[in-house]
Tab-separated table of C-alpha atoms in Angstrom:
chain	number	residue	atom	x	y	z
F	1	UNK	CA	-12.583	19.598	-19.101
F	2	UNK	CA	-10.879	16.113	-20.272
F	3	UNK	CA	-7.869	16.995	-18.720
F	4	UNK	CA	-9.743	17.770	-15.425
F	5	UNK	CA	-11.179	14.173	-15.824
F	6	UNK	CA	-8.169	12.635	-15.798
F	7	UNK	CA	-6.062	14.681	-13.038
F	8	UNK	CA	-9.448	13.659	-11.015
F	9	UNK	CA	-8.425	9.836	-12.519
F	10	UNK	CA	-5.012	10.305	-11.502
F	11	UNK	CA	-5.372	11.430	-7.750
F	12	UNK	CA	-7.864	8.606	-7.085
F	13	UNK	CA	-5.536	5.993	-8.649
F	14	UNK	CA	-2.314	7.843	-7.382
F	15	UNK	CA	-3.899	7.977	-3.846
F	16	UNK	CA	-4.381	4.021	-3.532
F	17	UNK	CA	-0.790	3.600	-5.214
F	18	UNK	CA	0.300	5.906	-2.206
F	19	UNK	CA	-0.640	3.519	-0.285
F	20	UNK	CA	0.610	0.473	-1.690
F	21	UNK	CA	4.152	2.390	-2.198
F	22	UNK	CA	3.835	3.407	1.908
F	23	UNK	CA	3.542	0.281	3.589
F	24	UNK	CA	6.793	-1.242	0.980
F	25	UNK	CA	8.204	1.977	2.486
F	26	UNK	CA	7.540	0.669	6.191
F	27	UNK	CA	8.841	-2.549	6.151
F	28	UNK	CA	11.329	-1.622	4.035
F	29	UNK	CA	13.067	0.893	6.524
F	30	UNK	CA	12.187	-1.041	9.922
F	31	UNK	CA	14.087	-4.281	8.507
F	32	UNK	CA	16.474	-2.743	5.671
F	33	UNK	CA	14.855	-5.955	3.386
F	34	UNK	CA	12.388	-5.774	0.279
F	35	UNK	CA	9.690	-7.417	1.314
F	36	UNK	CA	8.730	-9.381	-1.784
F	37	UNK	CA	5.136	-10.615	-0.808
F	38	UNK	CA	4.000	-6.916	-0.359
F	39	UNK	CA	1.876	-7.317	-3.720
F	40	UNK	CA	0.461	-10.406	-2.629
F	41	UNK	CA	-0.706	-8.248	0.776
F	42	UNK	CA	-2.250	-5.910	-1.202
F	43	UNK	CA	-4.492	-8.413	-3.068
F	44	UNK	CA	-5.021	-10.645	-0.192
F	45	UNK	CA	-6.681	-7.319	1.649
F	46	UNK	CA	-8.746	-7.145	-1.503
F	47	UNK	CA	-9.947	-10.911	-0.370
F	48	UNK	CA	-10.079	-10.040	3.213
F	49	UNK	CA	-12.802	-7.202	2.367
F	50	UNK	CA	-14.567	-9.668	0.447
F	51	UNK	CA	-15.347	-11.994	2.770
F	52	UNK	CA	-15.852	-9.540	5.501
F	53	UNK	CA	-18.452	-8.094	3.732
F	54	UNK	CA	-20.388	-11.340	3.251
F	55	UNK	CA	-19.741	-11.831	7.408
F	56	UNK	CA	-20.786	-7.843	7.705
F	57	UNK	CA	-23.728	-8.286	5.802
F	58	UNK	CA	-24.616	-11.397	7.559
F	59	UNK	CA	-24.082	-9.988	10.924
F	60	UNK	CA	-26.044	-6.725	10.462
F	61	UNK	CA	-29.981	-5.955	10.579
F	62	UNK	CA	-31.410	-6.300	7.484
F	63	UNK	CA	-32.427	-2.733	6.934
F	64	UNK	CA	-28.790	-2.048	7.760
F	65	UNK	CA	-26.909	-4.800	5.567
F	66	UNK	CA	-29.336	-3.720	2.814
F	67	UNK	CA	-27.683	-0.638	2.845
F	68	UNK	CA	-24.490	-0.542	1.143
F	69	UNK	CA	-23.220	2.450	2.943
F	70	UNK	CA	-23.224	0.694	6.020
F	71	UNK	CA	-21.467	-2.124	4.999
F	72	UNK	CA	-19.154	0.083	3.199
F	73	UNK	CA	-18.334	2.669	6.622
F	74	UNK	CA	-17.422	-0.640	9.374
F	75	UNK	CA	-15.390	-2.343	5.745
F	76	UNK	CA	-12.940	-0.046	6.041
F	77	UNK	CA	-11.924	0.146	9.994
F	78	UNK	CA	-12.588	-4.294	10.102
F	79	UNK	CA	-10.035	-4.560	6.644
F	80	UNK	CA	-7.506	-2.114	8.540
F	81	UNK	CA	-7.600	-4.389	12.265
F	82	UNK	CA	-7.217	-7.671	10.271
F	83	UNK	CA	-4.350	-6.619	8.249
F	84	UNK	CA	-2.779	-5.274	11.043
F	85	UNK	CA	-3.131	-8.543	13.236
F	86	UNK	CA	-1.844	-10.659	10.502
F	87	UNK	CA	1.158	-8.059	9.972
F	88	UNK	CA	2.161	-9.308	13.110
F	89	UNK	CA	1.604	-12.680	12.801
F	90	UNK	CA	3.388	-11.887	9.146
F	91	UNK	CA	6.380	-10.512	11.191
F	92	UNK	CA	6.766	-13.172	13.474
F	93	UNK	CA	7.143	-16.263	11.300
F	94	UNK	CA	8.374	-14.307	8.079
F	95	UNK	CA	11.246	-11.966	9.420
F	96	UNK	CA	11.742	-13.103	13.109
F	97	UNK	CA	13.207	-16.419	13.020
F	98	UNK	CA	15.238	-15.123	10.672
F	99	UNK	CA	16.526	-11.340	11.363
F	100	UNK	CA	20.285	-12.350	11.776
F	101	UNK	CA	20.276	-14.190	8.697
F	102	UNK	CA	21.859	-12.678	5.394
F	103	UNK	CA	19.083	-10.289	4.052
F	104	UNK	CA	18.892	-13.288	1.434
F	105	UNK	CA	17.258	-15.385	3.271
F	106	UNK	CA	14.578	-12.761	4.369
F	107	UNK	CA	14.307	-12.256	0.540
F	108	UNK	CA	12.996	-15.841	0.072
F	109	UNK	CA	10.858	-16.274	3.215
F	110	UNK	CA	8.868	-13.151	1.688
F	111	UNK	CA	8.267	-14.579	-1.770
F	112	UNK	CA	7.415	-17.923	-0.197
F	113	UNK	CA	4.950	-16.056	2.118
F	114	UNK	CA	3.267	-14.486	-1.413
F	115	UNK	CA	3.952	-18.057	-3.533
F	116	UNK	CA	1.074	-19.421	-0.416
F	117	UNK	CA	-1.059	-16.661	-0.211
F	118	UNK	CA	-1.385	-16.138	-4.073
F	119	UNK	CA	-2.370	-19.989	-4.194
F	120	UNK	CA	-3.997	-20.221	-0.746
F	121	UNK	CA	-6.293	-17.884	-1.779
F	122	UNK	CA	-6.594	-18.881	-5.706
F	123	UNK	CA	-7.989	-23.073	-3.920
F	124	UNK	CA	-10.271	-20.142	-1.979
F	125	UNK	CA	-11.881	-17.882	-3.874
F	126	UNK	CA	-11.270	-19.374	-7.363
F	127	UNK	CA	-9.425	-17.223	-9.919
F	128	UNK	CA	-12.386	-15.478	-11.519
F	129	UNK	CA	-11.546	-11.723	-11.217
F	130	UNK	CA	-13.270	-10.244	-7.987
F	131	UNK	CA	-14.453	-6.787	-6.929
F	132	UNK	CA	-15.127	-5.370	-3.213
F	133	UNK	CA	-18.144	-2.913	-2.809
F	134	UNK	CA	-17.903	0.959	-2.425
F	135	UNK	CA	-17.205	2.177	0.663
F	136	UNK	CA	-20.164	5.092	0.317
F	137	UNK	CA	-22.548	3.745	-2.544
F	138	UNK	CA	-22.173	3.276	-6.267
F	139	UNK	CA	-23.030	6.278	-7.373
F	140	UNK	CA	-21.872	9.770	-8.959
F	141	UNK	CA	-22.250	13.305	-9.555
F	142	UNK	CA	-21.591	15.335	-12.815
F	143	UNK	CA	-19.825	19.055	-13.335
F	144	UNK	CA	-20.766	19.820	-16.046
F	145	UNK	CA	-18.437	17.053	-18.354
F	146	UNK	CA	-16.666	16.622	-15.311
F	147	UNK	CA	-18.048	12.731	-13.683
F	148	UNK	CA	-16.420	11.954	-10.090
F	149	UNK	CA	-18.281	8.844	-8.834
F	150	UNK	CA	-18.314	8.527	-5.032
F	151	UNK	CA	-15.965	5.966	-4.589
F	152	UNK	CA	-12.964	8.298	-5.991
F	153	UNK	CA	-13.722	10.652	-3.146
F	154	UNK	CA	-13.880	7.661	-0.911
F	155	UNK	CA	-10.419	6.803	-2.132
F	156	UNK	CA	-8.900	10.426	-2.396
F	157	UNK	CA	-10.230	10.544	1.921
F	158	UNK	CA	-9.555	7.427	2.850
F	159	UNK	CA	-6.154	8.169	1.821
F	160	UNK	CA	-5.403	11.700	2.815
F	161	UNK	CA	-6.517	10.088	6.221
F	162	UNK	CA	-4.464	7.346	6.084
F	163	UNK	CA	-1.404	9.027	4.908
F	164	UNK	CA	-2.125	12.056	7.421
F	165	UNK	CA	-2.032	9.896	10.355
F	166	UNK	CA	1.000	8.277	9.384
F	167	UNK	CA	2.653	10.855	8.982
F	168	UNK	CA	1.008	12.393	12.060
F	169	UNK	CA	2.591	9.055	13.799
F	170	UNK	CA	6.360	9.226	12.187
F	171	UNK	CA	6.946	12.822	13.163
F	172	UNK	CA	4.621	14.208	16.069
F	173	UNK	CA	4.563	11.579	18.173
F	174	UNK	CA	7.390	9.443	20.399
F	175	UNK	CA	6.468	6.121	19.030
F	176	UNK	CA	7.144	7.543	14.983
F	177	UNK	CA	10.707	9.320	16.595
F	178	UNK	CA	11.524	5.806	18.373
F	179	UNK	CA	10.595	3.680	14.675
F	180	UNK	CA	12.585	6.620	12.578
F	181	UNK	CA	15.475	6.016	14.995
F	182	UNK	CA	15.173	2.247	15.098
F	183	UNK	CA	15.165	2.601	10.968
F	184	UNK	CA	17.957	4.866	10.675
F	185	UNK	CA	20.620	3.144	13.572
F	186	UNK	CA	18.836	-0.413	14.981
F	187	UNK	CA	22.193	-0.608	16.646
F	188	UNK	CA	22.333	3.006	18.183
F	189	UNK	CA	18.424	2.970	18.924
F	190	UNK	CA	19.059	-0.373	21.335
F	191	UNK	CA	21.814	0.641	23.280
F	192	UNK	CA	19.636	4.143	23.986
F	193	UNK	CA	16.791	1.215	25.369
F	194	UNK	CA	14.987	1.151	22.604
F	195	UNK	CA	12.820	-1.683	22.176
F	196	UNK	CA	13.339	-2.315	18.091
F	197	UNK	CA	11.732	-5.372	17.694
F	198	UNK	CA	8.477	-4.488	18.899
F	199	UNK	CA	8.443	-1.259	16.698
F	200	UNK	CA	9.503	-3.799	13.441
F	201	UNK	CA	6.530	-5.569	14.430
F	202	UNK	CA	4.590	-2.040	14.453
F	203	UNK	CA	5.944	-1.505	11.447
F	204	UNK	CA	4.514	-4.732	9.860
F	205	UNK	CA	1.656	-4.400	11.334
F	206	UNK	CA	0.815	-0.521	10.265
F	207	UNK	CA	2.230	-1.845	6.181
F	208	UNK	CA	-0.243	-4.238	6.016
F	209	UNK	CA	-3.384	-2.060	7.059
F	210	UNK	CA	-1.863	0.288	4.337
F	211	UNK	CA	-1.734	-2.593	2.257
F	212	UNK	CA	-5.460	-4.251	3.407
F	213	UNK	CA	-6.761	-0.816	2.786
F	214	UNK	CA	-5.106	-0.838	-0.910
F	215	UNK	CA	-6.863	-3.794	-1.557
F	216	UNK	CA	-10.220	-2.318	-0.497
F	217	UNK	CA	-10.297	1.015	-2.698
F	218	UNK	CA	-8.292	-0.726	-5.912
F	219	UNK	CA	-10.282	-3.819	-5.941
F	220	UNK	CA	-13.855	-2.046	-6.230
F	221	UNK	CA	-12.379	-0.079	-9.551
F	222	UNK	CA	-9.724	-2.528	-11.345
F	223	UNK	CA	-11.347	-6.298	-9.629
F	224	UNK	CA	-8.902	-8.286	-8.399
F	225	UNK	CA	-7.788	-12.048	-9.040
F	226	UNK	CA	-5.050	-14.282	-6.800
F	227	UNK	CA	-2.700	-13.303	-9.160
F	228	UNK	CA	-2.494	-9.640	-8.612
F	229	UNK	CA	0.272	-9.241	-6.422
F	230	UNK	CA	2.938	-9.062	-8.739
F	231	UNK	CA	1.754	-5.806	-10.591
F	232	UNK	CA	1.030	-4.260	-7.702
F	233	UNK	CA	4.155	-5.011	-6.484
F	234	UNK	CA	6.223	-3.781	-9.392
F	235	UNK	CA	3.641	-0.130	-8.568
F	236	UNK	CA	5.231	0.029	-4.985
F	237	UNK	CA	8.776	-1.111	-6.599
F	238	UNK	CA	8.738	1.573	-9.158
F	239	UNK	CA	7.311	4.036	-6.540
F	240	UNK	CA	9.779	3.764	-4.075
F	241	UNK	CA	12.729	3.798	-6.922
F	242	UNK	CA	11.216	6.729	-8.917
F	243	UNK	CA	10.126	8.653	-5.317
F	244	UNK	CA	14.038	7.830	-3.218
F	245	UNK	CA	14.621	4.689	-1.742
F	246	UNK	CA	13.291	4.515	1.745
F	247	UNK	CA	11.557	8.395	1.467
F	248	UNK	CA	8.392	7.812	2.840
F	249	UNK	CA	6.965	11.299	0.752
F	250	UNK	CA	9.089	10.461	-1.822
F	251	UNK	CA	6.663	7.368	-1.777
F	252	UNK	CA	3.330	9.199	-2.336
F	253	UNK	CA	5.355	11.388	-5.260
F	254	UNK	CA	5.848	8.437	-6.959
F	255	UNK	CA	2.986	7.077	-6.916
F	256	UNK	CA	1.295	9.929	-7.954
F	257	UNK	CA	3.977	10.269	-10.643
F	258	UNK	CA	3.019	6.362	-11.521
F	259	UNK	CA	-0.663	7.396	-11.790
F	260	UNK	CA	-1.025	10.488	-13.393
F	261	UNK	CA	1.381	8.806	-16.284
F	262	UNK	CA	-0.916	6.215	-16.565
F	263	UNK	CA	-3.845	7.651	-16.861
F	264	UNK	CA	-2.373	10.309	-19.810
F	265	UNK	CA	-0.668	8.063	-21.612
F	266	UNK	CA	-3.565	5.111	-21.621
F	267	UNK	CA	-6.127	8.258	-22.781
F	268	UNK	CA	-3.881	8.511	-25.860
F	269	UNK	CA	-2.536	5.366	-26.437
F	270	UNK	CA	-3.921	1.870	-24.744
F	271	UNK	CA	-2.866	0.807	-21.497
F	272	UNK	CA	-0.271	-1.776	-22.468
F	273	UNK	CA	1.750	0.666	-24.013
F	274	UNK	CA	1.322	2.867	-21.102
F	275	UNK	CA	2.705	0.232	-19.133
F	276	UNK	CA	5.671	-0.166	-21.595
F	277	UNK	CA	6.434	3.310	-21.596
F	278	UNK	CA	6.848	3.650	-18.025
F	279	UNK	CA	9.837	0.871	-17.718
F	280	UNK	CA	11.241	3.172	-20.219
F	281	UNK	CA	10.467	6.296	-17.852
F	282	UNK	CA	12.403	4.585	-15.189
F	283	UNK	CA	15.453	3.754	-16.978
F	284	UNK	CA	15.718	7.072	-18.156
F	285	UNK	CA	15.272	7.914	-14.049
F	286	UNK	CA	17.853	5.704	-12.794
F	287	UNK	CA	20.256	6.784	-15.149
F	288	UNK	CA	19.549	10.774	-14.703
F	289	UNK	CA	19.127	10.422	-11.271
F	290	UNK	CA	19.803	7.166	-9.447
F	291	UNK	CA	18.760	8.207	-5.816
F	292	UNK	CA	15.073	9.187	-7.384
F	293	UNK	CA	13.133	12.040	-8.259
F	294	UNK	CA	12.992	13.070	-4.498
F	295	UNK	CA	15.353	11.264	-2.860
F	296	UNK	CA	16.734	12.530	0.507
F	297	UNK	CA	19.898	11.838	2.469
F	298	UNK	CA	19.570	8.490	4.755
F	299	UNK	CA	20.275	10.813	7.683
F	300	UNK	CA	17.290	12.651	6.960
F	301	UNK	CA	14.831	10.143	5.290
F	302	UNK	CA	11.144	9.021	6.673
């Protein structure tokens, strides 16, 4: 039954890692550039949901706001729209002005974009550790030893939604075929009429509602501070290296991979050493297999 307990663990915590690791994975393909201030996205869309749901609650009837579960269902869909408007505006003054550059350059304008929002948000909020409430109540339900608490599910759903419609989007419809093409050939994709820059902006825009909704599910479980960003940026780093660089399932692997280590490791051990350990993992990755776990031709990636 303890091992039940933590594979439960490790798909709630691998499920919000998948979607940390997927929007990396977006921007990453659309622009061929790490976006650096990806971790700093995450934990700002922990700060967004926070004060939406003071606005939410302010906004609704009081025998609505009184109810978490209300707050908690229009969180999710408000955190997603206001990530995705300021992955545009992200887009427009971070990568932009700057696209025919030397990748360099979009390099720093990504790291100064996290350097502000880390400390915008830190003269903000303050950097007492924060937590965002559960999308469908605090509580939880008990199997015998087994204990899943509701916001688990809410993560495991929110993601299987999430990452369903993505991928739903990449490969069924003529918008995903037009981004895959953009990210494979830019060049090729243009000269067939393909507008690229608006679907880089689509892509920013869809990474940080992945990212915004991150920030949600993690925050309510782990709290969250200003100074978040760069562990969670090191999860989608190590993700995306472990899973095949650019792989948009080989994402979600390694994430998954990421949290079920985790989880076993800090049962037996502690979590710093779990941490430790899993640097070590990765070495032992790259040098066994430097394309990743499930890495895929670039011809046939996303």
């Amino acid at each position: 039954m303890a091992a039940l307990q933590l594979l439960v663990n490790g798909l709630a915590l691998g499920a919000a890692y998948g979607l940390v690791a997927l929007g990396f994975v977006l921007v990453l393909n659309a622009t061929g550039a790490v976006n650096f201030a990806h971790g700093d996205w995450v934990m700002a869309g922990g700060f967004v949901a926070i004060a939406l749901t003071g606005a939410l609650t302010s906004i609704l009837p009081v025998e609505f706001a009184g109810g978490g579960a209300w707050v908690g269902l229009l969180l999710l869909p408000t955190t997603l729209v206001v990530m995705a408007g300021l992955g545009l505006i992200f887009c427009r003054v971070a990568y932009t002005p700057l696209k025919n550059q030397p990748p360099v350059t979009i390099f720093v304008s990504t790291i100064a974009v996290g350097l502000i929002l880390s400390n915008g948000i830190n003269a903000q909020f303050g950097g007492a550790p924060r937590s965002t409430p559960p999308l469908f109540g605090a509580g939880q339900f008990s199997l015998g030893d087994l204990v899943i608490s509701h916001q688990s599910l809410s993560i495991l759903g929110t993601a299987i939604i999430l990452i369903g419609g993505l991928g739903w989007l990449m490969e069924r419809t003529q918008t995903g075929r037009r981004m895959r093409a953009a990210a494979q050939d830019p060049e090729m994709a243009r000269a067939m009429g393909i507008r690229v820059d608006r679907l880089i902006a689509v892509s920013f825009a869809l990474a940080l509602a992945l990212a915004g909704a991150a920030g949600l599910l993690l925050a309510n479980q782990f709290f969250i501070t200003p100074s978040s960003g760069g562990a969670l940026m090191l999860k989608a780093y190590l993700a995306v290296t472990i899973g095949g660089w650019g792989s948009l399932r080989g994402a979600v692997a390694g994430a998954m991979l990421i949290a079920f280590f985790e989880i076993g490791v800090a049962s037996l051990t502690s979590q710093p050493v779990a941490e430790g350990l899993l640097y070590l993992v990765l070495f032992a990755i790259l040098f066994a297999r430097p394309q990743g776990v499930f890495g895929e031709a670039i011809g046939h990636r996303a």
